[in-house]
Structure formats: structure tokens, C-alpha cells
Amino acid sequence: MTAAPIDFYFDYSSPAGYVASTRIDAIAATYGRDVNWRPVLLGPIFKVTGAAPLLGVPLKGKYAKHDFMRTARLNGVEMRFPSSFPFSSVAAARAHYWLSDRDRRAAVRFTQAVLHAVWVDDRDISAISTVLAIAGQLGHDEAELEAALSSQAVKDRLKSEVDAAMERGVFGSPYVIVDDEPFWGADRLGQIEKWLQTGGW
Amino acid sequence: MTAAPIDFYFDYSSPAGYVASTRIDAIAATYGRDVNWRPVLLGPIFKVTGAAPLLGVPLKGKYAKHDFMRTARLNGVEMRFPSSFPFSSVAAARAHYWLSDRDRRAAVRFTQAVLHAVWVDDRDISAISTVLAIAGQLGHDEAELEAALSSQAVKDRLKSEVDAAMERGVFGSPYVIVDDEPFWGADRLGQIEKWLQTGGW
């Protein structure tokens, strides 16, 4: 039997979201869970919460970048800070949902490749051409995806995902929901594991 | 031989600062280090960084309170959320430095008692009378302390500590500096321990 999947919300442009993405599937699988990968956009979310992008905050932003890299090193996560930051993740997120509606697992593989392209290979995924190239390498039809990315239906699909995420309380990245219990931040992966194991405390 | 002490910056009104305060001395002592307890005020610091008090942020604030209590439970830290929050910690912080200039260890004991009063016994430390009572119970002269709290010298003492903290990059609570390496948040106690043990990675 399989228990309900856990929801994994993240923005491709979030360093902590990337870190969590490298471990979330393995953590969930240990406890027989599947993961719903749900890319969102922090831009419209921060407009509602009034939050400022972390790395732009005086004092805190400089520390945060240092902390992300130090934590990645400690945990053996391969990570390079993108030379262009912040960047738009709209094209990647739209592509994810378009693929996901056809083949959920293929969408996850695509998204993992996009995250690796940004956070290891320093590729510019704000460019649609990069997103198309990554999809093409995985065997998807680039022309079909390109047409989809400019369609209103695909734009609306992402927007409704972001709206639904905010209704569930998602205010940052990563944000994981396990059986209605929310966990924010890559720092909570240990607690997520414990929650999956014990059912809460 | 003794290595340099580590600096522990916190605001009495910070839940994460309280959590860190319950463990920082033991962590430091394991590696032969002393701790400089340095209360600061997040109010003037947030004015500079433009940060909003965490618990007032839409969505995030509600989550953060839940997360603090959940994390405290997991780690066996006794903690009750104060019925009046946020609150001013000016009197307590001024009292700390006044005491510290006379007897550094007595100041730490006073500050630990104040933190326990807020975060376990739900006492209102924004009231000078509470601060005086706690100091009195520890054998300090309440009348002398009361006079000190309204003196310009003691006000200036705290202000210069807060200014100096900001110059070192302190933007939140807790903020710990180990041999020039900064760590923000109770979530970093594990990394602090690792840094003390290894000298960095």
C-alpha cells in the first residue's frame, strides 16, 4: 500500500529549493512516499507577503549566500552560485506543468535537469532557448513545447498552481507539506524525515 | 590554554534566540570555549536592514510560530509562547550590560533567568519591575539597578553594543561568531559545534 504523496513546492531560483530537490525523493521513498513536485514563483508570492528577496536584504543577503554555500559543502551537495542572479524561472515552471500533464515522471526528470543546469552548470534558464534545449535532450519535442510556453492555457496553468500554493500557506522555497503538516526550508529536511517516520510529535 | 571566546548575539524577544541560549554554553564548553553573551535590540537593527519582525509577516508569521514550538518540542526545550508578543527587551538588555561591567558571570546568570521568565514562565519583562525583581532574587541591589537603568551612561552602553553588532554584520537573533565565522539562527547550532570541532570546512 502507498500513503499519500508529499507536496514539494519550490522556485527554481531558490538556492535552498535546489538543495532540498537533491534529497526530497530519497527521503520520501524511504518511507514509501511519492513526491508531488510543484514549482512555484516567489515573485507573486512575495508581493502578497511583502517579503523581500533574501539575497537583496542588507547584511542578511551577504550572509545568506555564504551560508548556502557553506551548508552545501558540509552536506556534500554540488552547488555553484549562478553568475546571473536573481533570474526568472517562469519558462521552466510553465514547461514543468505542461510536461507533467502528459507524463508526471518525465516532468520531474526535466525539472531535476533544469535545477542541475542552474545550480551546477551555471546555465541561464531564464532564456526559453535553454529550457527548450534541456527538454530536447530528454527527448521532448522542442517546437511543441515552445508553442505551449506562449499559450494562454499553459500560462493559466502555472498561475493557478501559484494561487493554490498561496492558499495552502506557501510563502517560501522549499515548502513541503506532509499530511497537512508544513515544513519550510532545506533546514527542515531532518524534521520531514522524522515526521514521515513517526507521524509527528 | 583557552581559545578565544565565541560571541553570542541575541534579542530576549527572539524565540530562536531563547532556544540557542539554552545550549550555547554547553556547546562552547565542550570545545574549551567561553561565550560572550551580547544582548542586542532587533528593533534598530531591522530599521537598517528593512526586515520585518518575522511573526508579523503574512503566512510566514503563523508558520514561524508553529515551527518554533514544534522544533522546541522535538529538541526537548521547555518553551511557552509569551501571551504578550512582541515586547520590549530594552530594560533587560540595559540591565545585562550594567551587571556585566561589574561581574560578567553574574550578568549571564541574570540573563538566563530573564529568558526563563519570558519563555517558560510567561512573565512580562518589558516591565522594569519584572527585570528588577529577577535581579533582586539573584542578590543584586534593585534600587541601584533601577537608578542605573535610567542613566544616560547605561543607555549609551547598550546603544554602542547594538551599533557595534551591526558593524560586525549582525542582522538577526541568534547570531553567533566563532573566530570571525558568522552563524545565524538556532538551526545553525549543529554547524557551530562542527566548526568548533574542526576549525571549518
JSON list of C-alpha atoms in Angstrom, two decimals, chain B:
[
{"chain": "B", "resi": 1, "resn": "MET", "atom": "CA", "xyz": [45.13, 27.01, 27.30]},
{"chain": "B", "resi": 2, "resn": "THR", "atom": "CA", "xyz": [41.95, 28.70, 26.21]},
{"chain": "B", "resi": 3, "resn": "ALA", "atom": "CA", "xyz": [40.96, 29.69, 22.70]},
{"chain": "B", "resi": 4, "resn": "ALA", "atom": "CA", "xyz": [39.11, 32.94, 22.06]},
{"chain": "B", "resi": 5, "resn": "PRO", "atom": "CA", "xyz": [35.53, 33.14, 23.36]},
{"chain": "B", "resi": 6, "resn": "ILE", "atom": "CA", "xyz": [32.67, 32.96, 20.90]},
{"chain": "B", "resi": 7, "resn": "ASP", "atom": "CA", "xyz": [30.20, 35.83, 20.56]},
{"chain": "B", "resi": 8, "resn": "PHE", "atom": "CA", "xyz": [26.53, 35.10, 21.14]},
{"chain": "B", "resi": 9, "resn": "TYR", "atom": "CA", "xyz": [24.23, 37.91, 19.98]},
{"chain": "B", "resi": 10, "resn": "PHE", "atom": "CA", "xyz": [20.51, 37.65, 20.68]},
{"chain": "B", "resi": 11, "resn": "ASP", "atom": "CA", "xyz": [17.38, 39.60, 21.50]},
{"chain": "B", "resi": 12, "resn": "TYR", "atom": "CA", "xyz": [15.43, 38.47, 24.58]},
{"chain": "B", "resi": 13, "resn": "SER", "atom": "CA", "xyz": [12.27, 38.71, 22.47]},
{"chain": "B", "resi": 14, "resn": "SER", "atom": "CA", "xyz": [13.55, 36.27, 19.83]},
{"chain": "B", "resi": 15, "resn": "PRO", "atom": "CA", "xyz": [12.20, 32.71, 20.15]},
{"chain": "B", "resi": 16, "resn": "ALA", "atom": "CA", "xyz": [15.19, 31.28, 18.28]},
{"chain": "B", "resi": 17, "resn": "GLY", "atom": "CA", "xyz": [17.49, 33.33, 20.48]},
{"chain": "B", "resi": 18, "resn": "TYR", "atom": "CA", "xyz": [15.93, 31.69, 23.54]},
{"chain": "B", "resi": 19, "resn": "VAL", "atom": "CA", "xyz": [16.37, 28.21, 22.07]},
{"chain": "B", "resi": 20, "resn": "ALA", "atom": "CA", "xyz": [20.04, 28.91, 21.33]},
{"chain": "B", "resi": 21, "resn": "SER", "atom": "CA", "xyz": [20.56, 30.35, 24.82]},
{"chain": "B", "resi": 22, "resn": "THR", "atom": "CA", "xyz": [19.64, 27.00, 26.37]},
{"chain": "B", "resi": 23, "resn": "ARG", "atom": "CA", "xyz": [22.51, 25.23, 24.57]},
{"chain": "B", "resi": 24, "resn": "ILE", "atom": "CA", "xyz": [25.24, 27.69, 23.60]},
{"chain": "B", "resi": 25, "resn": "ASP", "atom": "CA", "xyz": [27.29, 27.49, 26.82]},
{"chain": "B", "resi": 26, "resn": "ALA", "atom": "CA", "xyz": [27.36, 23.68, 26.77]},
{"chain": "B", "resi": 27, "resn": "ILE", "atom": "CA", "xyz": [28.35, 23.56, 23.11]},
{"chain": "B", "resi": 28, "resn": "ALA", "atom": "CA", "xyz": [31.15, 26.07, 23.62]},
{"chain": "B", "resi": 29, "resn": "ALA", "atom": "CA", "xyz": [32.39, 24.39, 26.80]},
{"chain": "B", "resi": 30, "resn": "THR", "atom": "CA", "xyz": [32.77, 21.05, 25.00]},
{"chain": "B", "resi": 31, "resn": "TYR", "atom": "CA", "xyz": [35.46, 22.68, 22.89]},
{"chain": "B", "resi": 32, "resn": "GLY", "atom": "CA", "xyz": [37.06, 24.67, 25.70]},
{"chain": "B", "resi": 33, "resn": "ARG", "atom": "CA", "xyz": [35.45, 27.95, 24.71]},
{"chain": "B", "resi": 34, "resn": "ASP", "atom": "CA", "xyz": [33.83, 30.65, 26.75]},
{"chain": "B", "resi": 35, "resn": "VAL", "atom": "CA", "xyz": [30.78, 32.58, 25.48]},
{"chain": "B", "resi": 36, "resn": "ASN", "atom": "CA", "xyz": [30.36, 36.34, 25.35]},
{"chain": "B", "resi": 37, "resn": "TRP", "atom": "CA", "xyz": [26.64, 36.89, 25.88]},
{"chain": "B", "resi": 38, "resn": "ARG", "atom": "CA", "xyz": [25.67, 40.02, 23.97]},
{"chain": "B", "resi": 39, "resn": "PRO", "atom": "CA", "xyz": [22.02, 41.03, 24.06]},
{"chain": "B", "resi": 40, "resn": "VAL", "atom": "CA", "xyz": [21.02, 43.37, 21.23]},
{"chain": "B", "resi": 41, "resn": "LEU", "atom": "CA", "xyz": [17.80, 45.02, 20.08]},
{"chain": "B", "resi": 42, "resn": "LEU", "atom": "CA", "xyz": [16.32, 43.82, 16.80]},
{"chain": "B", "resi": 43, "resn": "GLY", "atom": "CA", "xyz": [14.21, 46.99, 16.51]},
{"chain": "B", "resi": 44, "resn": "PRO", "atom": "CA", "xyz": [17.02, 49.37, 15.49]},
{"chain": "B", "resi": 45, "resn": "ILE", "atom": "CA", "xyz": [18.72, 46.57, 13.51]},
{"chain": "B", "resi": 46, "resn": "PHE", "atom": "CA", "xyz": [15.58, 45.91, 11.44]},
{"chain": "B", "resi": 47, "resn": "LYS", "atom": "CA", "xyz": [15.33, 49.65, 10.76]},
{"chain": "B", "resi": 48, "resn": "VAL", "atom": "CA", "xyz": [18.66, 49.43, 8.97]},
{"chain": "B", "resi": 49, "resn": "THR", "atom": "CA", "xyz": [18.08, 46.16, 7.13]},
{"chain": "B", "resi": 50, "resn": "GLY", "atom": "CA", "xyz": [14.44, 46.88, 6.32]},
{"chain": "B", "resi": 51, "resn": "ALA", "atom": "CA", "xyz": [13.50, 43.48, 7.73]},
{"chain": "B", "resi": 52, "resn": "ALA", "atom": "CA", "xyz": [10.04, 42.97, 9.17]},
{"chain": "B", "resi": 53, "resn": "PRO", "atom": "CA", "xyz": [9.52, 41.22, 12.51]},
{"chain": "B", "resi": 54, "resn": "LEU", "atom": "CA", "xyz": [9.12, 37.57, 11.49]},
{"chain": "B", "resi": 55, "resn": "LEU", "atom": "CA", "xyz": [5.91, 36.80, 13.31]},
{"chain": "B", "resi": 56, "resn": "GLY", "atom": "CA", "xyz": [4.12, 39.76, 11.71]},
{"chain": "B", "resi": 57, "resn": "VAL", "atom": "CA", "xyz": [4.73, 38.63, 8.11]},
{"chain": "B", "resi": 58, "resn": "PRO", "atom": "CA", "xyz": [1.61, 37.26, 6.36]},
{"chain": "B", "resi": 59, "resn": "LEU", "atom": "CA", "xyz": [1.60, 33.43, 6.06]},
{"chain": "B", "resi": 60, "resn": "LYS", "atom": "CA", "xyz": [5.23, 33.22, 7.26]},
{"chain": "B", "resi": 61, "resn": "GLY", "atom": "CA", "xyz": [4.47, 34.60, 10.73]},
{"chain": "B", "resi": 62, "resn": "LYS", "atom": "CA", "xyz": [1.84, 31.97, 11.50]},
{"chain": "B", "resi": 63, "resn": "TYR", "atom": "CA", "xyz": [4.10, 29.20, 10.21]},
{"chain": "B", "resi": 64, "resn": "ALA", "atom": "CA", "xyz": [7.11, 30.51, 12.14]},
{"chain": "B", "resi": 65, "resn": "LYS", "atom": "CA", "xyz": [5.31, 30.35, 15.49]},
{"chain": "B", "resi": 66, "resn": "HIS", "atom": "CA", "xyz": [4.18, 26.80, 14.75]},
{"chain": "B", "resi": 67, "resn": "ASP", "atom": "CA", "xyz": [7.71, 25.88, 13.67]},
{"chain": "B", "resi": 68, "resn": "PHE", "atom": "CA", "xyz": [9.34, 27.33, 16.81]},
{"chain": "B", "resi": 69, "resn": "MET", "atom": "CA", "xyz": [7.10, 25.33, 19.10]},
{"chain": "B", "resi": 70, "resn": "ARG", "atom": "CA", "xyz": [7.40, 22.15, 17.03]},
{"chain": "B", "resi": 71, "resn": "THR", "atom": "CA", "xyz": [11.19, 22.43, 16.97]},
{"chain": "B", "resi": 72, "resn": "ALA", "atom": "CA", "xyz": [11.36, 23.13, 20.70]},
{"chain": "B", "resi": 73, "resn": "ARG", "atom": "CA", "xyz": [9.23, 20.03, 21.40]},
{"chain": "B", "resi": 74, "resn": "LEU", "atom": "CA", "xyz": [11.42, 17.89, 19.17]},
{"chain": "B", "resi": 75, "resn": "ASN", "atom": "CA", "xyz": [14.57, 19.05, 20.96]},
{"chain": "B", "resi": 76, "resn": "GLY", "atom": "CA", "xyz": [13.16, 18.82, 24.46]},
{"chain": "B", "resi": 77, "resn": "VAL", "atom": "CA", "xyz": [13.44, 22.57, 25.05]},
{"chain": "B", "resi": 78, "resn": "GLU", "atom": "CA", "xyz": [10.89, 23.81, 27.59]},
{"chain": "B", "resi": 79, "resn": "MET", "atom": "CA", "xyz": [9.11, 26.72, 25.90]},
{"chain": "B", "resi": 80, "resn": "ARG", "atom": "CA", "xyz": [5.79, 28.55, 26.11]},
{"chain": "B", "resi": 81, "resn": "PHE", "atom": "CA", "xyz": [4.91, 31.32, 23.73]},
{"chain": "B", "resi": 82, "resn": "PRO", "atom": "CA", "xyz": [4.55, 34.61, 25.68]},
{"chain": "B", "resi": 83, "resn": "SER", "atom": "CA", "xyz": [0.95, 35.80, 25.91]},
{"chain": "B", "resi": 84, "resn": "SER", "atom": "CA", "xyz": [2.15, 39.33, 25.09]},
{"chain": "B", "resi": 85, "resn": "PHE", "atom": "CA", "xyz": [4.26, 39.45, 21.94]},
{"chain": "B", "resi": 86, "resn": "PRO", "atom": "CA", "xyz": [6.24, 41.23, 20.61]},
{"chain": "B", "resi": 87, "resn": "PHE", "atom": "CA", "xyz": [7.57, 43.03, 23.68]},
{"chain": "B", "resi": 88, "resn": "SER", "atom": "CA", "xyz": [10.36, 45.44, 24.53]},
{"chain": "B", "resi": 89, "resn": "SER", "atom": "CA", "xyz": [13.58, 43.96, 25.84]},
{"chain": "B", "resi": 90, "resn": "VAL", "atom": "CA", "xyz": [15.32, 47.29, 26.41]},
{"chain": "B", "resi": 91, "resn": "ALA", "atom": "CA", "xyz": [15.30, 47.18, 30.21]},
{"chain": "B", "resi": 92, "resn": "ALA", "atom": "CA", "xyz": [16.64, 43.63, 30.35]},
{"chain": "B", "resi": 93, "resn": "ALA", "atom": "CA", "xyz": [19.39, 44.39, 27.84]},
{"chain": "B", "resi": 94, "resn": "ARG", "atom": "CA", "xyz": [20.48, 47.53, 29.68]},
{"chain": "B", "resi": 95, "resn": "ALA", "atom": "CA", "xyz": [20.50, 45.63, 32.97]},
{"chain": "B", "resi": 96, "resn": "HIS", "atom": "CA", "xyz": [22.65, 42.91, 31.39]},
{"chain": "B", "resi": 97, "resn": "TYR", "atom": "CA", "xyz": [25.42, 45.30, 30.39]},
{"chain": "B", "resi": 98, "resn": "TRP", "atom": "CA", "xyz": [25.30, 47.19, 33.66]},
{"chain": "B", "resi": 99, "resn": "LEU", "atom": "CA", "xyz": [25.71, 43.93, 35.54]},
{"chain": "B", "resi": 100, "resn": "SER", "atom": "CA", "xyz": [28.26, 42.64, 33.05]},
{"chain": "B", "resi": 101, "resn": "ASP", "atom": "CA", "xyz": [30.55, 45.59, 33.62]},
{"chain": "B", "resi": 102, "resn": "ARG", "atom": "CA", "xyz": [30.61, 44.56, 37.30]},
{"chain": "B", "resi": 103, "resn": "ASP", "atom": "CA", "xyz": [30.52, 40.76, 37.08]},
{"chain": "B", "resi": 104, "resn": "ARG", "atom": "CA", "xyz": [30.32, 39.06, 33.71]},
{"chain": "B", "resi": 105, "resn": "ARG", "atom": "CA", "xyz": [29.17, 35.69, 35.03]},
{"chain": "B", "resi": 106, "resn": "ALA", "atom": "CA", "xyz": [26.51, 37.25, 37.22]},
{"chain": "B", "resi": 107, "resn": "ALA", "atom": "CA", "xyz": [25.18, 39.02, 34.14]},
{"chain": "B", "resi": 108, "resn": "VAL", "atom": "CA", "xyz": [24.87, 35.72, 32.28]},
{"chain": "B", "resi": 109, "resn": "ARG", "atom": "CA", "xyz": [23.02, 34.15, 35.20]},
{"chain": "B", "resi": 110, "resn": "PHE", "atom": "CA", "xyz": [20.69, 37.15, 35.29]},
{"chain": "B", "resi": 111, "resn": "THR", "atom": "CA", "xyz": [20.07, 36.93, 31.55]},
{"chain": "B", "resi": 112, "resn": "GLN", "atom": "CA", "xyz": [19.36, 33.20, 31.69]},
{"chain": "B", "resi": 113, "resn": "ALA", "atom": "CA", "xyz": [16.85, 33.89, 34.46]},
{"chain": "B", "resi": 114, "resn": "VAL", "atom": "CA", "xyz": [15.21, 36.61, 32.35]},
{"chain": "B", "resi": 115, "resn": "LEU", "atom": "CA", "xyz": [14.95, 34.29, 29.33]},
{"chain": "B", "resi": 116, "resn": "HIS", "atom": "CA", "xyz": [13.42, 31.59, 31.51]},
{"chain": "B", "resi": 117, "resn": "ALA", "atom": "CA", "xyz": [10.97, 34.12, 32.94]},
{"chain": "B", "resi": 118, "resn": "VAL", "atom": "CA", "xyz": [9.78, 35.07, 29.43]},
{"chain": "B", "resi": 119, "resn": "TRP", "atom": "CA", "xyz": [9.87, 31.76, 27.57]},
{"chain": "B", "resi": 120, "resn": "VAL", "atom": "CA", "xyz": [8.85, 29.35, 30.30]},
{"chain": "B", "resi": 121, "resn": "ASP", "atom": "CA", "xyz": [7.01, 31.36, 32.97]},
{"chain": "B", "resi": 122, "resn": "ASP", "atom": "CA", "xyz": [5.35, 33.87, 30.61]},
{"chain": "B", "resi": 123, "resn": "ARG", "atom": "CA", "xyz": [6.40, 36.89, 32.67]},
{"chain": "B", "resi": 124, "resn": "ASP", "atom": "CA", "xyz": [6.30, 40.38, 31.20]},
{"chain": "B", "resi": 125, "resn": "ILE", "atom": "CA", "xyz": [9.94, 41.52, 31.07]},
{"chain": "B", "resi": 126, "resn": "SER", "atom": "CA", "xyz": [9.04, 44.72, 29.22]},
{"chain": "B", "resi": 127, "resn": "ALA", "atom": "CA", "xyz": [8.10, 45.97, 32.71]},
{"chain": "B", "resi": 128, "resn": "ILE", "atom": "CA", "xyz": [11.12, 47.35, 34.57]},
{"chain": "B", "resi": 129, "resn": "SER", "atom": "CA", "xyz": [9.61, 45.99, 37.80]},
{"chain": "B", "resi": 130, "resn": "THR", "atom": "CA", "xyz": [9.96, 42.41, 36.46]},
{"chain": "B", "resi": 131, "resn": "VAL", "atom": "CA", "xyz": [13.58, 42.99, 35.49]},
{"chain": "B", "resi": 132, "resn": "LEU", "atom": "CA", "xyz": [14.33, 44.46, 38.91]},
{"chain": "B", "resi": 133, "resn": "ALA", "atom": "CA", "xyz": [12.60, 41.58, 40.69]},
{"chain": "B", "resi": 134, "resn": "ILE", "atom": "CA", "xyz": [14.63, 38.99, 38.78]},
{"chain": "B", "resi": 135, "resn": "ALA", "atom": "CA", "xyz": [17.86, 40.84, 39.58]},
{"chain": "B", "resi": 136, "resn": "GLY", "atom": "CA", "xyz": [16.78, 41.16, 43.22]},
{"chain": "B", "resi": 137, "resn": "GLN", "atom": "CA", "xyz": [16.18, 37.43, 43.51]},
{"chain": "B", "resi": 138, "resn": "LEU", "atom": "CA", "xyz": [19.75, 36.89, 42.33]},
{"chain": "B", "resi": 139, "resn": "GLY", "atom": "CA", "xyz": [21.05, 39.13, 45.11]},
{"chain": "B", "resi": 140, "resn": "HIS", "atom": "CA", "xyz": [21.55, 42.37, 43.19]},
{"chain": "B", "resi": 141, "resn": "ASP", "atom": "CA", "xyz": [20.56, 45.73, 44.61]},
{"chain": "B", "resi": 142, "resn": "GLU", "atom": "CA", "xyz": [17.27, 46.63, 42.95]},
{"chain": "B", "resi": 143, "resn": "ALA", "atom": "CA", "xyz": [17.40, 50.34, 43.83]},
{"chain": "B", "resi": 144, "resn": "GLU", "atom": "CA", "xyz": [20.91, 50.68, 42.45]},
{"chain": "B", "resi": 145, "resn": "LEU", "atom": "CA", "xyz": [19.90, 48.85, 39.24]},
{"chain": "B", "resi": 146, "resn": "GLU", "atom": "CA", "xyz": [16.75, 50.94, 38.87]},
{"chain": "B", "resi": 147, "resn": "ALA", "atom": "CA", "xyz": [18.78, 54.14, 39.04]},
{"chain": "B", "resi": 148, "resn": "ALA", "atom": "CA", "xyz": [21.27, 52.73, 36.53]},
{"chain": "B", "resi": 149, "resn": "LEU", "atom": "CA", "xyz": [18.55, 51.81, 34.01]},
{"chain": "B", "resi": 150, "resn": "SER", "atom": "CA", "xyz": [17.53, 55.42, 33.62]},
{"chain": "B", "resi": 151, "resn": "SER", "atom": "CA", "xyz": [21.08, 56.80, 33.44]},
{"chain": "B", "resi": 152, "resn": "GLN", "atom": "CA", "xyz": [22.40, 58.10, 30.15]},
{"chain": "B", "resi": 153, "resn": "ALA", "atom": "CA", "xyz": [25.62, 56.07, 30.54]},
{"chain": "B", "resi": 154, "resn": "VAL", "atom": "CA", "xyz": [23.72, 52.78, 30.63]},
{"chain": "B", "resi": 155, "resn": "LYS", "atom": "CA", "xyz": [21.51, 53.80, 27.69]},
{"chain": "B", "resi": 156, "resn": "ASP", "atom": "CA", "xyz": [24.63, 54.70, 25.72]},
{"chain": "B", "resi": 157, "resn": "ARG", "atom": "CA", "xyz": [26.30, 51.43, 26.71]},
{"chain": "B", "resi": 158, "resn": "LEU", "atom": "CA", "xyz": [23.52, 49.38, 25.08]},
{"chain": "B", "resi": 159, "resn": "LYS", "atom": "CA", "xyz": [23.33, 51.65, 22.05]},
{"chain": "B", "resi": 160, "resn": "SER", "atom": "CA", "xyz": [27.03, 51.28, 21.38]},
{"chain": "B", "resi": 161, "resn": "GLU", "atom": "CA", "xyz": [26.72, 47.48, 21.69]},
{"chain": "B", "resi": 162, "resn": "VAL", "atom": "CA", "xyz": [23.92, 47.43, 19.12]},
{"chain": "B", "resi": 163, "resn": "ASP", "atom": "CA", "xyz": [25.88, 49.70, 16.79]},
{"chain": "B", "resi": 164, "resn": "ALA", "atom": "CA", "xyz": [28.99, 47.54, 17.13]},
{"chain": "B", "resi": 165, "resn": "ALA", "atom": "CA", "xyz": [26.95, 44.42, 16.46]},
{"chain": "B", "resi": 166, "resn": "MET", "atom": "CA", "xyz": [25.60, 45.88, 13.22]},
{"chain": "B", "resi": 167, "resn": "GLU", "atom": "CA", "xyz": [29.11, 46.80, 12.19]},
{"chain": "B", "resi": 168, "resn": "ARG", "atom": "CA", "xyz": [30.00, 43.13, 12.57]},
{"chain": "B", "resi": 169, "resn": "GLY", "atom": "CA", "xyz": [27.07, 42.17, 10.33]},
{"chain": "B", "resi": 170, "resn": "VAL", "atom": "CA", "xyz": [24.58, 41.08, 12.99]},
{"chain": "B", "resi": 171, "resn": "PHE", "atom": "CA", "xyz": [21.12, 41.26, 11.39]},
{"chain": "B", "resi": 172, "resn": "GLY", "atom": "CA", "xyz": [19.07, 38.74, 13.40]},
{"chain": "B", "resi": 173, "resn": "SER", "atom": "CA", "xyz": [18.88, 36.59, 16.53]},
{"chain": "B", "resi": 174, "resn": "PRO", "atom": "CA", "xyz": [20.62, 34.40, 17.45]},
{"chain": "B", "resi": 175, "resn": "TYR", "atom": "CA", "xyz": [23.82, 35.37, 15.66]},
{"chain": "B", "resi": 176, "resn": "VAL", "atom": "CA", "xyz": [26.99, 33.62, 16.74]},
{"chain": "B", "resi": 177, "resn": "ILE", "atom": "CA", "xyz": [30.51, 34.49, 15.65]},
{"chain": "B", "resi": 178, "resn": "VAL", "atom": "CA", "xyz": [33.20, 31.82, 16.01]},
{"chain": "B", "resi": 179, "resn": "ASP", "atom": "CA", "xyz": [36.68, 33.07, 15.07]},
{"chain": "B", "resi": 180, "resn": "ASP", "atom": "CA", "xyz": [35.17, 35.56, 12.55]},
{"chain": "B", "resi": 181, "resn": "GLU", "atom": "CA", "xyz": [32.83, 32.93, 11.09]},
{"chain": "B", "resi": 182, "resn": "PRO", "atom": "CA", "xyz": [29.18, 34.02, 11.43]},
{"chain": "B", "resi": 183, "resn": "PHE", "atom": "CA", "xyz": [26.22, 31.72, 12.08]},
{"chain": "B", "resi": 184, "resn": "TRP", "atom": "CA", "xyz": [22.63, 32.93, 12.12]},
{"chain": "B", "resi": 185, "resn": "GLY", "atom": "CA", "xyz": [19.75, 31.08, 13.68]},
{"chain": "B", "resi": 186, "resn": "ALA", "atom": "CA", "xyz": [19.13, 28.32, 16.19]},
{"chain": "B", "resi": 187, "resn": "ASP", "atom": "CA", "xyz": [19.18, 25.98, 13.17]},
{"chain": "B", "resi": 188, "resn": "ARG", "atom": "CA", "xyz": [22.94, 26.50, 12.95]},
{"chain": "B", "resi": 189, "resn": "LEU", "atom": "CA", "xyz": [23.87, 25.18, 16.41]},
{"chain": "B", "resi": 190, "resn": "GLY", "atom": "CA", "xyz": [24.93, 21.89, 14.79]},
{"chain": "B", "resi": 191, "resn": "GLN", "atom": "CA", "xyz": [27.20, 23.71, 12.34]},
{"chain": "B", "resi": 192, "resn": "ILE", "atom": "CA", "xyz": [28.64, 25.83, 15.16]},
{"chain": "B", "resi": 193, "resn": "GLU", "atom": "CA", "xyz": [29.54, 22.65, 17.02]},
{"chain": "B", "resi": 194, "resn": "LYS", "atom": "CA", "xyz": [31.10, 21.18, 13.89]},
{"chain": "B", "resi": 195, "resn": "TRP", "atom": "CA", "xyz": [33.07, 24.39, 13.27]},
{"chain": "B", "resi": 196, "resn": "LEU", "atom": "CA", "xyz": [34.39, 24.41, 16.84]},
{"chain": "B", "resi": 197, "resn": "GLN", "atom": "CA", "xyz": [35.42, 20.79, 16.45]},
{"chain": "B", "resi": 198, "resn": "THR", "atom": "CA", "xyz": [37.04, 21.01, 13.03]},
{"chain": "B", "resi": 199, "resn": "GLY", "atom": "CA", "xyz": [38.02, 24.66, 12.56]},
{"chain": "B", "resi": 200, "resn": "GLY", "atom": "CA", "xyz": [35.93, 24.88, 9.41]},
{"chain": "B", "resi": 201, "resn": "TRP", "atom": "CA", "xyz": [35.27, 23.07, 6.15]}
]
